[in-house]
Structure formats: C-alpha cells, structure tokens
PDB file of C-alpha atoms and ligand atoms in Angstrom:
ATOM      1  CA  MET A  51      93.667 -11.527 114.866  1.00 82.00           C
ATOM      2  CA  THR A  52      90.739 -13.899 114.210  1.00 85.00           C
ATOM      3  CA  PRO A  53      90.030 -15.893 117.374  1.00 88.00           C
ATOM      4  CA  LEU A  54      89.585 -19.644 116.990  1.00 95.00           C
ATOM      5  CA  SER A  55      87.703 -20.387 120.178  1.00 94.00           C
ATOM      6  CA  ASP A  56      84.747 -22.646 119.423  1.00 88.00           C
ATOM      7  CA  ASN A  57      85.592 -22.704 115.710  1.00 97.00           C
ATOM      8  CA  ILE A  58      85.097 -26.117 114.137  1.00 98.00           C
ATOM      9  CA  VAL A  59      88.289 -27.261 112.413  1.00 98.00           C
ATOM     10  CA  LEU A  60      88.334 -30.350 110.180  1.00 98.00           C
ATOM     11  CA  ILE A  61      91.779 -31.884 109.722  1.00 99.00           C
ATOM     12  CA  THR A  62      92.354 -34.799 107.363  1.00 99.00           C
ATOM     13  CA  GLY A  63      95.289 -37.078 108.123  1.00 98.00           C
ATOM     14  CA  ALA A  64      95.211 -36.183 111.818  1.00 98.00           C
ATOM     15  CA  SER A  65      96.550 -39.570 112.948  1.00 98.00           C
ATOM     16  CA  SER A  66     100.211 -38.681 112.376  1.00 98.00           C
ATOM     17  CA  GLY A  67     102.831 -36.036 111.651  1.00 98.00           C
ATOM     18  CA  ILE A  68     101.714 -32.615 110.455  1.00 99.00           C
ATOM     19  CA  GLY A  69      97.976 -33.314 110.768  1.00 99.00           C
ATOM     20  CA  LEU A  70      98.342 -34.517 114.345  1.00 98.00           C
ATOM     21  CA  ALA A  71     100.445 -31.461 115.219  1.00 98.00           C
ATOM     22  CA  CYS A  72      97.785 -29.220 113.627  1.00 98.00           C
ATOM     23  CA  ALA A  73      95.127 -30.854 115.807  1.00 98.00           C
ATOM     24  CA  LYS A  74      97.179 -30.066 118.928  1.00 98.00           C
ATOM     25  CA  ALA A  75      97.866 -26.495 117.804  1.00 98.00           C
ATOM     26  CA  PHE A  76      94.216 -25.730 117.016  1.00 98.00           C
ATOM     27  CA  ALA A  77      93.143 -27.336 120.294  1.00 98.00           C
ATOM     28  CA  HIS A  78      95.619 -25.080 122.100  1.00 97.00           C
ATOM     29  CA  HIS A  79      93.771 -22.125 120.529  1.00 97.00           C
ATOM     30  CA  GLY A  80      90.405 -23.346 121.802  1.00 96.00           C
ATOM     31  CA  ALA A  81      89.005 -24.824 118.578  1.00 98.00           C
ATOM     32  CA  ARG A  82      86.730 -27.866 118.376  1.00 98.00           C
ATOM     33  CA  LEU A  83      88.154 -30.567 116.164  1.00 98.00           C
ATOM     34  CA  ILE A  84      86.912 -32.997 113.576  1.00 98.00           C
ATOM     35  CA  VAL A  85      89.817 -35.379 113.085  1.00 98.00           C
ATOM     36  CA  ALA A  86      89.820 -37.772 110.133  1.00 99.00           C
ATOM     37  CA  ALA A  87      92.125 -40.588 109.013  1.00 99.00           C
ATOM     38  CA  ARG A  88      92.017 -44.329 108.388  1.00 98.00           C
ATOM     39  CA  ARG A  89      93.662 -45.306 111.707  1.00 98.00           C
ATOM     40  CA  LYS A  90      90.781 -44.683 114.072  1.00 98.00           C
ATOM     41  CA  GLU A  91      92.554 -46.005 117.162  1.00 98.00           C
ATOM     42  CA  ARG A  92      95.205 -43.295 116.830  1.00 98.00           C
ATOM     43  CA  LEU A  93      92.494 -40.644 116.537  1.00 98.00           C
ATOM     44  CA  GLU A  94      90.917 -41.963 119.709  1.00 98.00           C
ATOM     45  CA  VAL A  95      94.221 -41.609 121.599  1.00 98.00           C
ATOM     46  CA  LEU A  96      94.601 -38.080 120.203  1.00 98.00           C
ATOM     47  CA  ALA A  97      91.052 -37.081 121.159  1.00 98.00           C
ATOM     48  CA  LYS A  98      91.604 -38.313 124.714  1.00 98.00           C
ATOM     49  CA  GLU A  99      94.876 -36.400 124.985  1.00 98.00           C
ATOM     50  CA  LEU A 100      93.269 -33.187 123.677  1.00 98.00           C
ATOM     51  CA  LYS A 101      90.400 -33.530 126.115  1.00 98.00           C
ATOM     52  CA  GLN A 102      92.818 -33.929 129.022  1.00 98.00           C
ATOM     53  CA  MET A 103      95.189 -31.151 127.962  1.00 96.00           C
ATOM     54  CA  HIS A 104      92.809 -28.506 126.619  1.00 96.00           C
ATOM     55  CA  LYS A 105      89.281 -29.775 127.414  1.00 96.00           C
ATOM     56  CA  THR A 106      88.841 -29.981 123.635  1.00 96.00           C
ATOM     57  CA  ASP A 107      85.751 -31.586 122.133  1.00 95.00           C
ATOM     58  CA  SER A 108      86.677 -33.818 119.191  1.00 98.00           C
ATOM     59  CA  HIS A 109      84.636 -35.686 116.640  1.00 98.00           C
ATOM     60  CA  ILE A 110      86.424 -38.675 115.128  1.00 98.00           C
ATOM     61  CA  ILE A 111      85.878 -39.868 111.572  1.00 98.00           C
ATOM     62  CA  GLU A 112      87.465 -43.072 110.332  1.00 98.00           C
ATOM     63  CA  LEU A 113      87.895 -42.072 106.708  1.00 98.00           C
ATOM     64  CA  ASP A 114      89.746 -42.990 103.553  1.00 98.00           C
ATOM     65  CA  VAL A 115      89.762 -39.764 101.551  1.00 99.00           C
ATOM     66  CA  ARG A 116      90.115 -41.758  98.314  1.00 98.00           C
ATOM     67  CA  ASN A 117      86.532 -42.966  98.612  1.00 98.00           C
ATOM     68  CA  TYR A 118      84.120 -40.200  97.546  1.00 98.00           C
ATOM     69  CA  SER A 119      80.965 -41.856  98.790  1.00 98.00           C
ATOM     70  CA  ALA A 120      82.605 -42.379 102.198  1.00 98.00           C
ATOM     71  CA  VAL A 121      83.667 -38.723 102.283  1.00 98.00           C
ATOM     72  CA  GLU A 122      80.210 -37.517 101.248  1.00 98.00           C
ATOM     73  CA  ASN A 123      78.517 -39.820 103.728  1.00 98.00           C
ATOM     74  CA  ALA A 124      80.826 -38.736 106.575  1.00 98.00           C
ATOM     75  CA  MET A 125      80.032 -35.077 105.939  1.00 98.00           C
ATOM     76  CA  LYS A 126      76.286 -35.630 105.496  1.00 98.00           C
ATOM     77  CA  SER A 127      76.051 -37.647 108.693  1.00 97.00           C
ATOM     78  CA  LEU A 128      77.890 -35.167 110.913  1.00 98.00           C
ATOM     79  CA  PRO A 129      75.910 -34.518 114.099  1.00 98.00           C
ATOM     80  CA  LYS A 130      74.163 -31.130 113.965  1.00 98.00           C
ATOM     81  CA  GLU A 131      76.608 -29.501 116.376  1.00 98.00           C
ATOM     82  CA  TRP A 132      79.542 -30.451 114.128  1.00 98.00           C
ATOM     83  CA  GLN A 133      78.152 -29.406 110.758  1.00 98.00           C
ATOM     84  CA  GLU A 134      79.300 -25.790 110.546  1.00 98.00           C
ATOM     85  CA  ILE A 135      82.960 -26.258 109.669  1.00 98.00           C
ATOM     86  CA  ASP A 136      84.950 -23.013 109.920  1.00 98.00           C
ATOM     87  CA  VAL A 137      88.412 -24.253 108.936  1.00 98.00           C
ATOM     88  CA  LEU A 138      89.323 -27.127 106.633  1.00 99.00           C
ATOM     89  CA  VAL A 139      92.905 -28.400 106.692  1.00 99.00           C
ATOM     90  CA  ASN A 140      93.427 -30.654 103.680  1.00 99.00           C
ATOM     91  CA  ASN A 141      96.501 -32.472 104.953  1.00 99.00           C
ATOM     92  CA  ALA A 142      96.037 -36.210 104.227  1.00 99.00           C
ATOM     93  CA  GLY A 143      98.714 -37.234 101.774  1.00 98.00           C
ATOM     94  CA  LEU A 144     101.579 -39.544 101.069  1.00 98.00           C
ATOM     95  CA  SER A 145     104.428 -40.457  98.797  1.00 98.00           C
ATOM     96  CA  ARG A 146     105.088 -43.963  97.549  1.00 98.00           C
ATOM     97  CA  GLY A 147     108.384 -45.070  96.038  1.00 98.00           C
ATOM     98  CA  LEU A 148     111.269 -43.134  94.545  1.00 98.00           C
ATOM     99  CA  ASP A 149     111.747 -44.468  91.036  1.00 98.00           C
ATOM    100  CA  LYS A 150     112.484 -43.332  87.526  1.00 98.00           C
ATOM    101  CA  LEU A 151     109.137 -42.656  85.904  1.00 98.00           C
ATOM    102  CA  TYR A 152     109.606 -45.330  83.261  1.00 98.00           C
ATOM    103  CA  GLU A 153     110.292 -47.882  85.993  1.00 98.00           C
ATOM    104  CA  GLY A 154     107.597 -46.682  88.430  1.00 98.00           C
ATOM    105  CA  SER A 155     104.845 -48.746  90.024  1.00 98.00           C
ATOM    106  CA  ILE A 156     101.309 -48.171  88.757  1.00 98.00           C
ATOM    107  CA  GLN A 157      99.990 -48.958  92.235  1.00 98.00           C
ATOM    108  CA  ASP A 158     102.250 -46.276  93.763  1.00 98.00           C
ATOM    109  CA  TRP A 159     101.074 -43.723  91.193  1.00 98.00           C
ATOM    110  CA  ASP A 160      97.419 -44.527  91.797  1.00 98.00           C
ATOM    111  CA  GLU A 161      97.838 -44.235  95.568  1.00 98.00           C
ATOM    112  CA  MET A 162      99.539 -40.834  95.368  1.00 99.00           C
ATOM    113  CA  ILE A 163      97.159 -39.338  92.823  1.00 99.00           C
ATOM    114  CA  ASP A 164      94.070 -40.810  94.482  1.00 99.00           C
ATOM    115  CA  THR A 165      95.093 -39.502  97.918  1.00 99.00           C
ATOM    116  CA  ASN A 166      96.935 -36.236  97.290  1.00 99.00           C
ATOM    117  CA  VAL A 167      94.830 -34.960  94.403  1.00 99.00           C
ATOM    118  CA  LYS A 168      91.488 -36.742  94.276  1.00 99.00           C
ATOM    119  CA  GLY A 169      91.190 -37.093  98.074  1.00 99.00           C
ATOM    120  CA  LEU A 170      91.774 -33.361  98.515  1.00 99.00           C
ATOM    121  CA  LEU A 171      89.182 -32.670  95.814  1.00 99.00           C
ATOM    122  CA  TYR A 172      86.633 -35.029  97.358  1.00 99.00           C
ATOM    123  CA  VAL A 173      86.894 -33.493 100.833  1.00 99.00           C
ATOM    124  CA  SER A 174      86.812 -29.984  99.375  1.00 99.00           C
ATOM    125  CA  ARG A 175      83.721 -30.798  97.301  1.00 98.00           C
ATOM    126  CA  ALA A 176      81.913 -32.142 100.362  1.00 98.00           C
ATOM    127  CA  VAL A 177      82.861 -29.342 102.775  1.00 98.00           C
ATOM    128  CA  ILE A 178      83.121 -26.072 100.838  1.00 98.00           C
ATOM    129  CA  PRO A 179      79.449 -25.749  99.754  1.00 98.00           C
ATOM    130  CA  GLY A 180      78.534 -25.410 103.452  1.00 98.00           C
ATOM    131  CA  MET A 181      81.128 -22.655 103.850  1.00 98.00           C
ATOM    132  CA  VAL A 182      79.712 -20.873 100.792  1.00 98.00           C
ATOM    133  CA  ALA A 183      76.168 -21.172 102.149  1.00 98.00           C
ATOM    134  CA  ARG A 184      77.279 -19.711 105.508  1.00 98.00           C
ATOM    135  CA  ASN A 185      79.538 -17.123 103.820  1.00 98.00           C
ATOM    136  CA  LYS A 186      82.403 -18.062 106.128  1.00 98.00           C
ATOM    137  CA  GLY A 187      85.446 -20.284 106.122  1.00 98.00           C
ATOM    138  CA  THR A 188      89.161 -20.822 105.695  1.00 98.00           C
ATOM    139  CA  ILE A 189      90.662 -23.629 103.629  1.00 99.00           C
ATOM    140  CA  ILE A 190      94.296 -24.516 104.190  1.00 99.00           C
ATOM    141  CA  ASN A 191      95.854 -27.045 101.855  1.00 99.00           C
ATOM    142  CA  ILE A 192      99.112 -28.733 102.775  1.00 99.00           C
ATOM    143  CA  GLY A 193     101.161 -28.618  99.596  1.00 98.00           C
ATOM    144  CA  SER A 194     104.923 -29.009  99.494  1.00 98.00           C
ATOM    145  CA  ILE A 195     108.047 -27.486  98.061  1.00 98.00           C
ATOM    146  CA  ALA A 196     107.621 -30.476  95.732  1.00 98.00           C
ATOM    147  CA  GLY A 197     104.676 -28.500  94.341  1.00 98.00           C
ATOM    148  CA  HIS A 198     107.116 -25.816  93.209  1.00 98.00           C
ATOM    149  CA  GLU A 199     110.159 -27.859  92.177  1.00 98.00           C
ATOM    150  CA  VAL A 200     110.613 -31.357  90.815  1.00 98.00           C
ATOM    151  CA  TYR A 201     113.406 -33.611  92.102  1.00 98.00           C
ATOM    152  CA  PRO A 202     114.920 -36.708  90.509  1.00 98.00           C
ATOM    153  CA  LYS A 203     112.672 -39.766  90.871  1.00 98.00           C
ATOM    154  CA  GLY A 204     110.041 -37.616  92.596  1.00 98.00           C
ATOM    155  CA  ASN A 205     108.067 -37.383  89.337  1.00 98.00           C
ATOM    156  CA  VAL A 206     104.537 -38.438  90.335  1.00 98.00           C
ATOM    157  CA  TYR A 207     104.670 -37.203  93.954  1.00 98.00           C
ATOM    158  CA  CYS A 208     105.889 -33.815  92.671  1.00 98.00           C
ATOM    159  CA  ALA A 209     103.161 -33.813  90.016  1.00 99.00           C
ATOM    160  CA  SER A 210     100.545 -34.490  92.689  1.00 99.00           C
ATOM    161  CA  LYS A 211     101.797 -31.536  94.744  1.00 98.00           C
ATOM    162  CA  HIS A 212     101.953 -29.307  91.634  1.00 99.00           C
ATOM    163  CA  ALA A 213      98.303 -30.291  91.197  1.00 99.00           C
ATOM    164  CA  VAL A 214      97.579 -29.197  94.777  1.00 99.00           C
ATOM    165  CA  ASP A 215      99.175 -25.840  93.923  1.00 98.00           C
ATOM    166  CA  ALA A 216      97.001 -25.482  90.805  1.00 98.00           C
ATOM    167  CA  LEU A 217      93.833 -26.543  92.639  1.00 99.00           C
ATOM    168  CA  THR A 218      94.545 -24.075  95.450  1.00 99.00           C
ATOM    169  CA  LYS A 219      94.984 -21.225  92.957  1.00 98.00           C
ATOM    170  CA  GLY A 220      91.875 -22.240  91.019  1.00 98.00           C
ATOM    171  CA  LEU A 221      89.767 -22.523  94.153  1.00 99.00           C
ATOM    172  CA  ARG A 222      90.939 -19.104  95.329  1.00 98.00           C
ATOM    173  CA  MET A 223      89.678 -17.642  92.046  1.00 98.00           C
ATOM    174  CA  ASP A 224      86.367 -19.477  92.352  1.00 98.00           C
ATOM    175  CA  LEU A 225      85.820 -18.042  95.848  1.00 98.00           C
ATOM    176  CA  VAL A 226      87.059 -14.517  95.128  1.00 98.00           C
ATOM    177  CA  ASP A 227      83.561 -13.035  95.503  1.00 98.00           C
ATOM    178  CA  THR A 228      83.124 -14.565  98.983  1.00 98.00           C
ATOM    179  CA  PRO A 229      84.771 -13.987 102.388  1.00 98.00           C
ATOM    180  CA  ILE A 230      86.240 -17.501 102.237  1.00 98.00           C
ATOM    181  CA  ARG A 231      90.036 -17.657 102.304  1.00 98.00           C
ATOM    182  CA  VAL A 232      92.146 -20.219 100.489  1.00 99.00           C
ATOM    183  CA  CYS A 233      95.703 -20.755 101.696  1.00 98.00           C
ATOM    184  CA  THR A 234      98.455 -23.248 101.048  1.00 98.00           C
ATOM    185  CA  VAL A 235     101.253 -24.129 103.440  1.00 99.00           C
ATOM    186  CA  ASP A 236     104.110 -25.755 101.554  1.00 99.00           C
ATOM    187  CA  PRO A 237     106.801 -27.387 103.696  1.00 98.00           C
ATOM    188  CA  GLY A 238     110.258 -28.721 102.930  1.00 98.00           C
ATOM    189  CA  LEU A 239     111.684 -31.579 104.989  1.00 98.00           C
ATOM    190  CA  VAL A 240     109.626 -32.387 108.078  1.00 98.00           C
ATOM    191  CA  GLU A 241     110.453 -35.447 110.148  1.00 98.00           C
ATOM    192  CA  THR A 242     107.245 -37.503 110.239  1.00 98.00           C
ATOM    193  CA  GLU A 243     106.222 -40.962 109.053  1.00 98.00           C
ATOM    194  CA  PHE A 244     106.327 -39.591 105.496  1.00 98.00           C
ATOM    195  CA  SER A 245     109.530 -41.381 104.385  1.00 98.00           C
ATOM    196  CA  LEU A 246     108.654 -44.577 106.255  1.00 98.00           C
ATOM    197  CA  VAL A 247     105.388 -44.613 104.284  1.00 98.00           C
ATOM    198  CA  ARG A 248     107.212 -43.757 101.044  1.00 98.00           C
ATOM    199  CA  PHE A 249     109.493 -46.784 101.515  1.00 98.00           C
ATOM    200  CA  ARG A 250     106.691 -49.022 102.807  1.00 98.00           C
ATOM    201  CA  GLY A 251     108.080 -49.426 106.323  1.00 98.00           C
ATOM    202  CA  ASP A 252     111.753 -49.779 105.355  1.00 98.00           C
ATOM    203  CA  ALA A 253     113.306 -47.763 108.226  1.00 97.00           C
ATOM    204  CA  GLU A 254     116.837 -48.157 106.837  1.00 97.00           C
ATOM    205  CA  ARG A 255     115.855 -46.343 103.642  1.00 97.00           C
ATOM    206  CA  ALA A 256     113.782 -43.738 105.471  1.00 97.00           C
ATOM    207  CA  ALA A 257     116.269 -42.723 108.182  1.00 95.00           C
ATOM    208  CA  PRO A 258     118.928 -41.011 105.995  1.00 95.00           C
ATOM    209  CA  VAL A 259     116.342 -38.544 104.660  1.00 96.00           C
ATOM    210  CA  TYR A 260     116.353 -36.797 108.035  1.00 95.00           C
ATOM    211  CA  GLN A 261     119.909 -37.536 109.199  1.00 95.00           C
ATOM    212  CA  ASN A 262     122.620 -35.030 110.080  1.00 96.00           C
ATOM    213  CA  MET A 263     120.428 -31.979 109.786  1.00 96.00           C
ATOM    214  CA  LYS A 264     117.807 -30.200 111.812  1.00 97.00           C
ATOM    215  CA  THR A 265     114.578 -30.844 109.947  1.00 98.00           C
ATOM    216  CA  LEU A 266     111.334 -29.007 110.541  1.00 98.00           C
ATOM    217  CA  GLU A 267     109.200 -30.504 113.258  1.00 98.00           C
ATOM    218  CA  PRO A 268     105.490 -31.107 112.589  1.00 98.00           C
ATOM    219  CA  GLY A 269     104.695 -28.396 115.146  1.00 98.00           C
ATOM    220  CA  ASP A 270     106.614 -25.828 113.078  1.00 98.00           C
ATOM    221  CA  VAL A 271     104.246 -26.453 110.171  1.00 99.00           C
ATOM    222  CA  ALA A 272     101.232 -26.451 112.485  1.00 99.00           C
ATOM    223  CA  ASP A 273     102.269 -23.006 113.747  1.00 98.00           C
ATOM    224  CA  ALA A 274     102.207 -21.760 110.143  1.00 98.00           C
ATOM    225  CA  VAL A 275      98.782 -23.320 109.550  1.00 98.00           C
ATOM    226  CA  VAL A 276      97.345 -21.707 112.688  1.00 98.00           C
ATOM    227  CA  PHE A 277      98.957 -18.401 111.644  1.00 98.00           C
ATOM    228  CA  CYS A 278      97.013 -18.531 108.344  1.00 98.00           C
ATOM    229  CA  ALA A 279      93.758 -19.259 110.160  1.00 98.00           C
ATOM    230  CA  THR A 280      94.188 -16.502 112.743  1.00 98.00           C
ATOM    231  CA  ARG A 281      94.901 -13.569 110.405  1.00 98.00           C
ATOM    232  CA  PRO A 282      92.267 -10.826 110.335  1.00 97.00           C
ATOM    233  CA  ALA A 283      89.349 -11.722 108.052  1.00 97.00           C
ATOM    234  CA  HIS A 284      90.560  -9.495 105.199  1.00 98.00           C
ATOM    235  CA  VAL A 285      94.015 -11.153 105.118  1.00 98.00           C
ATOM    236  CA  GLN A 286      94.383 -14.219 102.920  1.00 98.00           C
ATOM    237  CA  LEU A 287      97.824 -15.762 103.299  1.00 98.00           C
ATOM    238  CA  ALA A 288      97.792 -17.251  99.839  1.00 98.00           C
ATOM    239  CA  GLU A 289     100.993 -19.259  99.952  1.00 98.00           C
ATOM    240  CA  LEU A 290     103.492 -19.964 102.676  1.00 98.00           C
ATOM    241  CA  ILE A 291     106.672 -21.914 101.904  1.00 98.00           C
ATOM    242  CA  ILE A 292     108.477 -23.159 105.005  1.00 98.00           C
ATOM    243  CA  MET A 293     111.812 -24.983 104.986  1.00 98.00           C
ATOM    244  CA  PRO A 294     114.489 -26.007 107.475  1.00 98.00           C
ATOM    245  CA  THR A 295     117.271 -23.432 107.601  1.00 98.00           C
ATOM    246  CA  ASN A 296     119.739 -25.901 106.094  1.00 97.00           C
ATOM    247  CA  GLN A 297     117.514 -26.732 103.118  1.00 98.00           C
ATOM    248  CA  GLY A 298     118.005 -24.569 100.021  1.00 98.00           C
ATOM    249  CA  SER A 299     115.790 -26.479  97.599  1.00 98.00           C
ATOM    250  CA  THR A 300     114.330 -29.959  97.171  1.00 97.00           C
ATOM    251  CA  THR A 301     117.778 -31.158  96.082  1.00 97.00           C
ATOM    252  CA  LEU A 302     120.068 -28.980  98.199  1.00 97.00           C
ATOM    253  CA  VAL A 303     120.353 -29.888 101.857  1.00 97.00           C
ATOM    254  CA  HIS A 304     123.378 -29.078 103.991  1.00 98.00           C
ATOM    255  CA  ARG A 305     124.138 -31.926 106.374  1.00 97.00           C
ATOM    256  CA  THR A 306     126.778 -32.011 109.088  1.00 93.00           C
ATOM    257  CA  PRO A 307     127.586 -35.360 110.701  1.00 82.00           C
ATOM    258  CA  THR A 308     127.452 -33.882 114.196  1.00 70.00           C
ATOM    259  CA  THR A 309     123.981 -32.297 113.830  1.00 58.00           C
ATOM    260  CA  GLN A 310     121.182 -34.161 115.508  1.00 56.00           C
ATOM    261  CA  SER A 311     118.040 -34.318 113.359  1.00 51.00           C
ATOM    262  CA  LYS A 312     115.853 -33.958 116.431  1.00 46.00           C
TER     263      LYS A 312
HETATM  264  P1  NDP B 402     102.560 -38.814 107.847  1.00 55.53           P
HETATM  265  O1  NDP B 402     102.749 -40.081 107.097  1.00 55.53           O
HETATM  266  O2  NDP B 402     103.161 -38.693 109.186  1.00 55.53           O
HETATM  267  O3  NDP B 402     101.003 -38.459 107.929  1.00 55.53           O
HETATM  268  C1  NDP B 402     100.167 -38.628 106.825  1.00 55.53           C
HETATM  269  C2  NDP B 402      98.734 -38.557 107.278  1.00 55.53           C
HETATM  270  O4  NDP B 402      97.876 -38.700 106.118  1.00 55.53           O
HETATM  271  C3  NDP B 402      98.373 -39.684 108.231  1.00 55.53           C
HETATM  272  O5  NDP B 402      97.575 -39.167 109.267  1.00 55.53           O
HETATM  273  C4  NDP B 402      97.562 -40.644 107.378  1.00 55.53           C
HETATM  274  O6  NDP B 402      96.567 -41.287 108.176  1.00 55.53           O
HETATM  275  C5  NDP B 402      96.894 -39.677 106.406  1.00 55.53           C
HETATM  276  N1  NDP B 402      96.445 -40.357 105.196  1.00 55.53           N
HETATM  277  C6  NDP B 402      97.200 -40.940 104.251  1.00 55.53           C
HETATM  278  N2  NDP B 402      96.409 -41.531 103.326  1.00 55.53           N
HETATM  279  C7  NDP B 402      95.130 -41.288 103.710  1.00 55.53           C
HETATM  280  C8  NDP B 402      93.869 -41.646 103.186  1.00 55.53           C
HETATM  281  N3  NDP B 402      93.749 -42.364 102.068  1.00 55.53           N
HETATM  282  N4  NDP B 402      92.749 -41.258 103.845  1.00 55.53           N
HETATM  283  C9  NDP B 402      92.854 -40.530 104.979  1.00 55.53           C
HETATM  284  N5  NDP B 402      94.020 -40.153 105.523  1.00 55.53           N
HETATM  285  C10 NDP B 402      95.142 -40.543 104.902  1.00 55.53           C
HETATM  286  O7  NDP B 402     103.150 -37.680 106.886  1.00 55.53           O
HETATM  287  P2  NDP B 402     103.170 -36.080 106.991  1.00 55.53           P
HETATM  288  O8  NDP B 402     102.578 -35.609 108.248  1.00 55.53           O
HETATM  289  O9  NDP B 402     104.543 -35.659 106.667  1.00 55.53           O
HETATM  290  O10 NDP B 402     102.250 -35.716 105.753  1.00 55.53           O
HETATM  291  C11 NDP B 402     101.140 -34.845 105.830  1.00 55.53           C
HETATM  292  C12 NDP B 402     101.079 -33.991 104.576  1.00 55.53           C
HETATM  293  O11 NDP B 402     102.233 -33.176 104.498  1.00 55.53           O
HETATM  294  C13 NDP B 402     101.031 -34.783 103.269  1.00 55.53           C
HETATM  295  O12 NDP B 402     100.111 -34.166 102.400  1.00 55.53           O
HETATM  296  C14 NDP B 402     102.458 -34.633 102.727  1.00 55.53           C
HETATM  297  O13 NDP B 402     102.489 -34.751 101.325  1.00 55.53           O
HETATM  298  C15 NDP B 402     102.781 -33.241 103.200  1.00 55.53           C
HETATM  299  N6  NDP B 402     104.199 -32.888 103.265  1.00 55.53           N
HETATM  300  C16 NDP B 402     105.059 -33.591 104.056  1.00 55.53           C
HETATM  301  C17 NDP B 402     106.396 -33.208 104.117  1.00 55.53           C
HETATM  302  C18 NDP B 402     107.410 -33.959 104.921  1.00 55.53           C
HETATM  303  O14 NDP B 402     108.640 -33.736 104.712  1.00 55.53           O
HETATM  304  N7  NDP B 402     107.027 -34.791 105.865  1.00 55.53           N
HETATM  305  C19 NDP B 402     106.876 -32.030 103.389  1.00 55.53           C
HETATM  306  C20 NDP B 402     105.880 -31.392 102.585  1.00 55.53           C
HETATM  307  C21 NDP B 402     104.590 -31.788 102.555  1.00 55.53           C
HETATM  308  P3  NDP B 402      96.127 -42.825 108.074  1.00 55.53           P
HETATM  309  O15 NDP B 402      97.294 -43.603 107.559  1.00 55.53           O
HETATM  310  O16 NDP B 402      95.742 -43.160 109.479  1.00 55.53           O
HETATM  311  O17 NDP B 402      94.951 -42.805 107.145  1.00 55.53           O
HETATM  312  C1  8X3 B 403     107.685 -33.651 100.970  1.00 55.53           C
HETATM  313  C2  8X3 B 403     108.896 -32.868 100.682  1.00 55.53           C
HETATM  314  O1  8X3 B 403     111.019 -32.879  99.300  1.00 55.53           O
HETATM  315  O2  8X3 B 403     110.628 -34.747 100.817  1.00 55.53           O
HETATM  316  O3  8X3 B 403     106.612 -33.082 100.296  1.00 55.53           O
HETATM  317  O4  8X3 B 403     109.351 -34.536  98.768  1.00 55.53           O
HETATM  318  S1  8X3 B 403     110.021 -33.800  99.844  1.00 55.53           S
END
C-alpha cells in the first residue's frame, strides 16, 4: 500500500458532495489538502473541521475552474510548501437541465462543457507538468456512468462525461513512460447537491432522483478514490465503476416505496 501521510492532495469541487467527502477521506489518511471551489466560505468551514478532527493542514483556493488564467495563477502562486502536488482529484463538475437536445439551453451546454471538460483540462494542464518534472503523481478523474452510457435528455452532460473518459485514456497514454498513474472513478447515483444544481435549486424536481432507493453516499465514492491513490506504485487502477446495488444502468433503477434513500 502507498501511504498518504504528508502527501499533498489537490481536490477540485471540495465544497460539496463527492469532493468534500474525498477531502475528509484523504485527511483521515494523513494527507495535506489543497481544496478548491468557488464557495470559499464552505472551504473555510471544511478546513477548520479537518484541522479539529485530524490536525490536517489545508490550503484553500477560491477558484472557478472554467477560467484558465485563474487556474494558472492559483497554481503558480502556491506557497512553496504546497507546490509539490502528489495527488490530483479532478472532481469539480455539474449537470444543468434535462432537455431534448434540440430544445436545450445554450447556457446550460456552455456551463457543462466549460466545467466538466475544459475545467478538468485547465487544472490538469497547470498541475501535471510539476508531476512530470518530479517523476511522481496520481491523477484521479471523477467521471460517471454517464461517460459509458447515454440516457434520454442527458445528451450534453453524458457527452461531457464521455469526454472525461476519452481524456483520461489519452492522458494515460501520454504518461505511459512515467511513474504517474491516471485513474478514473465513475459513479452511478450519489446523493449530493448534483440534482439540485441540475434543476437550478428546484428541490421538488431534484428529490425524486434519490427517492425510494439506497443511493451511494459521497463517502462511498471517496473510499474508491482513496483506494486508487493507496495502491502500490506499480498498480494503476485505470477505471473503477461504482453504482448503488439497486442501479443496473443509467436508466434502470429499482425503487421500493419503503426504502429510505439515506
Ligand atoms: P455537488 O454539486 O455536490 O458538488 C459539485 C462540486 O463541484 C462543488 O464543490 C462545486 O463547488 C464544484 N464546482 C462546480 N462548478 C465549479 C467551477 N466552475 N469551479 C470550481 N468548482 C466547481 O455534486 P457531486 O459531488 O455529485 O459532483 C462531483 C462530481 O461527481 C461531478 O464531476 C459530477 O459530474 C460527478 N458525478 C456525480 C454523480 C452523482 O450522482 N452525484 C454521479 C457521477 C458523477 P462550487 O459550487 O463551490 O464552486
Ligand atoms: C451523474 C450520474 O446518471 O445521474 O453523473 O447522470 S447520472
């Protein structure tokens, strides 16, 4: 097992859901954390909690991954003791809307592609050269089962996650002559703010997505992410698909009215 103590782990989208759970899981394993997201106040609460619980040192970056110059600047201005990133978790992402493609919103499309695809590229471009120079690192992208299957009205979100799958595979090829590992963790339904964001705060539309079934919890995905990072150095967990037991595919979910989602 590769120990994580004192490793520097950068997690994008650490203010909520899977990213936040990853921050807690890596902190539990003794890592030092760079946590990035737009909602800085949430990161501050998280950093305080991690300090209290695990004595974790955190470095907070208020960051919109869609802005390349902001990403580049954030990485270039890291204090010296935070510069040598060992693990990058490319997690920041979102869905917007659920519409037939020919009726979709251009703004929704731009947001998903700019965040899920270009944001992941921007952070990767800014961080990975340092890993290459140090000959060390693990990159874990958070994809989705939507990167393997398309579902009705999921067109652009699914395309963005198919792009994450392609970028992960391409990057793995580009780093094949280095010790740097490239992994993707691809979840099914996880109860987070994901659907609330998709439906722009409409809780009535978001709630049924997770009702009457036991979804994954963010911590379940974080366990898988930490598992990838802690394998021996010669083991590259290329792709890990993780779904709730009652999910068979993006479109097949078994729900029972008596099952609590949490
Ligand atoms: P949440 O909405 O709970 O969390 C999303 C995180 O991404 C937030 O921390 C948010 O932070 C951050 N984020 C969004 N846009 C940006 C941006 N422009 N710049 C920086 N950070 C950003 O959802 P999840 O935890 O569920 O989503 C995390 C990842 O998991 C996403 O990539 C999603 O596609 C993927 N996923 C989710 C599944 C699910 O069922 N929930 C299943 C499969 C994959 P802030 O708003 O503060 O910037
Ligand atoms: C999120 C999974 O199926 O809700 O990536 O789109 S799904």
